[in-house]
CSV table of C-alpha atoms in Angstrom, one decimal:
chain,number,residue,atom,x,y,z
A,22,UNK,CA,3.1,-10.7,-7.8
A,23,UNK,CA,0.0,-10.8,-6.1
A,24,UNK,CA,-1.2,-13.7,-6.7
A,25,UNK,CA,2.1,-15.2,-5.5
A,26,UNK,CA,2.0,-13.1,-2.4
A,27,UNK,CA,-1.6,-14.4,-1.3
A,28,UNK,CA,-0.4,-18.0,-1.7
A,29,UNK,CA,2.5,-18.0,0.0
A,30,UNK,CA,0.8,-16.2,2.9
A,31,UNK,CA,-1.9,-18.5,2.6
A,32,UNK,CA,-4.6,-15.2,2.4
A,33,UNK,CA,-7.2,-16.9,0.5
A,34,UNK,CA,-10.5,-16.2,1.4
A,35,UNK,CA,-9.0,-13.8,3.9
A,36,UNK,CA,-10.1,-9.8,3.6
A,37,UNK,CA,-8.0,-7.3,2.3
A,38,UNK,CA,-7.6,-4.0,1.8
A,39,UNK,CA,-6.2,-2.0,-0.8
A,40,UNK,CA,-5.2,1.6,-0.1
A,41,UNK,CA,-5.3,4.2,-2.3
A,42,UNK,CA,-7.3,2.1,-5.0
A,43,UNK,CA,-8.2,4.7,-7.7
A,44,UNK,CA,-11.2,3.0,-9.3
A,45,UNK,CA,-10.2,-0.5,-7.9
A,46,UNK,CA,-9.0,-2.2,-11.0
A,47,UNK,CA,-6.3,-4.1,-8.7
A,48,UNK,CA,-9.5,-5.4,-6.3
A,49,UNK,CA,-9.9,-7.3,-9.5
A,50,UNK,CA,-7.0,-9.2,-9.1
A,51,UNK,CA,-7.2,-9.6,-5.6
A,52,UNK,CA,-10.8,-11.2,-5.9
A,53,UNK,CA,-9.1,-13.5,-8.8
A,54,UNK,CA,-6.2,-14.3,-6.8
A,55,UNK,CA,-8.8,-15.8,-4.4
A,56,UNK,CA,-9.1,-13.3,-1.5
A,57,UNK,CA,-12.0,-10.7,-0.4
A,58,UNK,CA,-11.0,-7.4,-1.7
A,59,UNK,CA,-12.2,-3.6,-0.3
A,60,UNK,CA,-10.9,-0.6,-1.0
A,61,UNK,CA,-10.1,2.8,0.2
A,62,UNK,CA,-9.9,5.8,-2.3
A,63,UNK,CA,-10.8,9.6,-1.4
A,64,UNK,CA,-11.6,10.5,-5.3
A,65,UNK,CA,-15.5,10.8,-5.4
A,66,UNK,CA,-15.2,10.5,-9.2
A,67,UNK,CA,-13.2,7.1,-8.5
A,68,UNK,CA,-15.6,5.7,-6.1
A,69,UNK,CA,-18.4,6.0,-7.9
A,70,UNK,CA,-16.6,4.5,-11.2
A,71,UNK,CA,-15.3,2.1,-9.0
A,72,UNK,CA,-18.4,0.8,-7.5
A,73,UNK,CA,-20.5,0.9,-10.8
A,74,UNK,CA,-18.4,-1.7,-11.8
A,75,UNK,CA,-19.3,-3.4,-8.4
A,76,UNK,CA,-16.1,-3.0,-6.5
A,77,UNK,CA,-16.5,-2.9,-2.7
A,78,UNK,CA,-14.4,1.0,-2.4
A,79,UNK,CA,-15.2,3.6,0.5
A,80,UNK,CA,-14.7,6.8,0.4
A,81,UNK,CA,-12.6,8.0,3.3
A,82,UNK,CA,-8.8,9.0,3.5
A,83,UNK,CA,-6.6,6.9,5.7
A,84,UNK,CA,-6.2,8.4,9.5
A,85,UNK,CA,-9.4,10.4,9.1
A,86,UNK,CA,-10.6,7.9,11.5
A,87,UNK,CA,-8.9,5.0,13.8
A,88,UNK,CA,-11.2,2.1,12.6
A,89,UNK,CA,-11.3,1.2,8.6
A,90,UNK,CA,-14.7,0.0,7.5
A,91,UNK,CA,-14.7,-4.2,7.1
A,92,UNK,CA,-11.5,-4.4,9.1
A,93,UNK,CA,-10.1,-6.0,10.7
A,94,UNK,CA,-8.3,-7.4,7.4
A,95,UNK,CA,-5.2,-10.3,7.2
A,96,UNK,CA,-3.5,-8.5,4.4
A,97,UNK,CA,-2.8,-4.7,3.2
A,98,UNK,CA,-1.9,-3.5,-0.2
A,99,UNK,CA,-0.4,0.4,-1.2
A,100,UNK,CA,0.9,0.5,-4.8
A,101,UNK,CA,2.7,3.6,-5.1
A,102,UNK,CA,0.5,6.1,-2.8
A,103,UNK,CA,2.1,6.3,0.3
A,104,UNK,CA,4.6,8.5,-0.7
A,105,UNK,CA,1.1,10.8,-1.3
A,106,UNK,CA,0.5,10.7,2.5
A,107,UNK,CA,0.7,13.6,4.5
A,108,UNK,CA,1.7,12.0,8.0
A,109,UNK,CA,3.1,8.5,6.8
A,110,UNK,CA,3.3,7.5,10.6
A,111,UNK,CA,-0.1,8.0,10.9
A,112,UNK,CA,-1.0,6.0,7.8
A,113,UNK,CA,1.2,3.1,9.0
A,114,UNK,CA,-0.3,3.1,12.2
A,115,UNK,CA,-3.5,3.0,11.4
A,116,UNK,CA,-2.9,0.2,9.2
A,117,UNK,CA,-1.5,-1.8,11.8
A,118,UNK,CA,-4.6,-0.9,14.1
A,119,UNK,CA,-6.5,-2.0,11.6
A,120,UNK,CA,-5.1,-5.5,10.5
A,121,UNK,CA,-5.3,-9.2,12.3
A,122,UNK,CA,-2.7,-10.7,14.4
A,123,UNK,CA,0.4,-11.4,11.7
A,124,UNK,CA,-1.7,-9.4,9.0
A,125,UNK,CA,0.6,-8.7,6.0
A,126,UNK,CA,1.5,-6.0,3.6
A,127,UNK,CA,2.6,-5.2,0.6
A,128,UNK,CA,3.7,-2.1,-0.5
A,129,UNK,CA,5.4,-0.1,-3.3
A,130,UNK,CA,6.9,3.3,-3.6
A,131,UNK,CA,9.2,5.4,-6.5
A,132,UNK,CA,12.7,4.9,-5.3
A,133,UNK,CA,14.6,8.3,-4.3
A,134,UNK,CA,18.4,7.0,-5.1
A,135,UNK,CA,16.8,6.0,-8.6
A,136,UNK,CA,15.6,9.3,-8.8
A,137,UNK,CA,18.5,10.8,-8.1
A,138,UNK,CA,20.8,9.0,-10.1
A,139,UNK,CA,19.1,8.9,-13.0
A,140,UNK,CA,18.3,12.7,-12.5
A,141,UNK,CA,14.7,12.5,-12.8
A,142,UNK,CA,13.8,15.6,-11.4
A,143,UNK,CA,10.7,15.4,-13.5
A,144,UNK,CA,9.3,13.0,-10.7
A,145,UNK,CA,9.7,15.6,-7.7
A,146,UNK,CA,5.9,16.7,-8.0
A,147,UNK,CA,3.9,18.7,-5.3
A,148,UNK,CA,1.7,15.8,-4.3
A,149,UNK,CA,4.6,13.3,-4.1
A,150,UNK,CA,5.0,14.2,0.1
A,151,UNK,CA,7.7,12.1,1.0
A,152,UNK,CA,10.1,9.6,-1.1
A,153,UNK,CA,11.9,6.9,0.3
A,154,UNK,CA,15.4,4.9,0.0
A,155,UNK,CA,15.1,0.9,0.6
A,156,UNK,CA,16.7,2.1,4.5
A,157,UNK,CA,14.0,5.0,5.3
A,158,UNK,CA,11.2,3.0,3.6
A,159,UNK,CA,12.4,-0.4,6.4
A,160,UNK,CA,12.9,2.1,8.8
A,161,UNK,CA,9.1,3.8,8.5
A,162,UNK,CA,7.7,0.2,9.0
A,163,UNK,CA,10.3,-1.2,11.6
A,164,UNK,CA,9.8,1.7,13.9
A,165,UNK,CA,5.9,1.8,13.9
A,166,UNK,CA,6.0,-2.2,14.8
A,167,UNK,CA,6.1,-4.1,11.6
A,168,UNK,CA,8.8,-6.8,10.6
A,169,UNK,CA,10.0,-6.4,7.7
A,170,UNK,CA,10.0,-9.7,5.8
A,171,UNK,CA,11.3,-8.7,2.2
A,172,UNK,CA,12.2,-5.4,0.3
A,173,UNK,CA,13.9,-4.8,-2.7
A,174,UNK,CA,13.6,-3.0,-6.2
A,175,UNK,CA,11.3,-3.4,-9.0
A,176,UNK,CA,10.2,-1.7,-12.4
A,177,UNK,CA,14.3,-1.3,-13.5
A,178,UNK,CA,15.3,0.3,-10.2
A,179,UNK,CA,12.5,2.4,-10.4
A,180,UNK,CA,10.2,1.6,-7.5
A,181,UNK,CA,10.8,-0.2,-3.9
A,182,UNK,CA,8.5,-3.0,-3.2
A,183,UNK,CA,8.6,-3.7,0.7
A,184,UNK,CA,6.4,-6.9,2.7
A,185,UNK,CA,5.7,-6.6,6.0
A,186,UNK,CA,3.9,-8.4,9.1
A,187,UNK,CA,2.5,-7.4,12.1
């Protein structure tokens, strides 16, 4: 997935940034796939995992200021942590602030009409801030500037995967 998204946006050796990266294990594949990876992550105990393996992660949470270290970047990556953020307009916004003229994303989320029809209530937890149909999670990006170039569903139904460009 990644790997096909870099080549047919022609990213490599372009910067990106991965948001939300835990301990970076996707950097990884980033840096395989042929790009320059960085990450954000607000865990102390994941950053410093993270760059003991020699991963380029900052500490900082997205929004807590309008510039990202090492921007500006040509792509953007989220697996499954924006539906963690608190303002998800500001989040979007400062991504697009922070990425190159038609910079592109990728990003996934858990799928509320899954959720629902399938009854999972078990995945309605406290830090889970907003959740998102394939319309709402389009609409988020379309109306803070982005084009949406592709979304659809992934993992069974499960999760929404969305691409966008500035």
């Amino acid at each position: 997935l990644i790997s096909n998204f870099i080549n047919q946006n022609k990213l490599v050796n372009k910067k990106a940034i991965e948001i939300g990266c835990a301990r970076g294990d996707v950097l990884e594949i980033i840096n395989e796939a042929g790009m320059k990876s960085y990450g954000l992550e607000y865990s102390s105990n994941s950053v410093s995992h993270g760059k003991s393996l020699g991963r380029n992660i900052t500490k900082s949470f997205i929004g807590d200021s309008k510039k990202i270290k090492n921007g500006p970047f040509q792509a953007f990556f989220c697996f499954n942590f924006f539906e963690h953020m608190p303002d998800p307009q500001l989040f979007i916004k400062t991504v697009y602030n922070n990425l190159s003229d038609k910079g592109v994303g990728l990003i996934t989320v858990p799928n509320l009409d899954y959720l629902i029809k399938t009854k999972s209530f078990y995945e309605f937890v406290a830090d889970h801030l907003s959740y998102f149909t394939t319309d709402t999670l389009k609409f988020a990006f379309e109306s803070n500037k982005f084009n949406v170039l592709e979304c659809f569903l992934i993992n069974n139904d499960n999760d929404i995967l969305i691409k966008v460009q500035k």
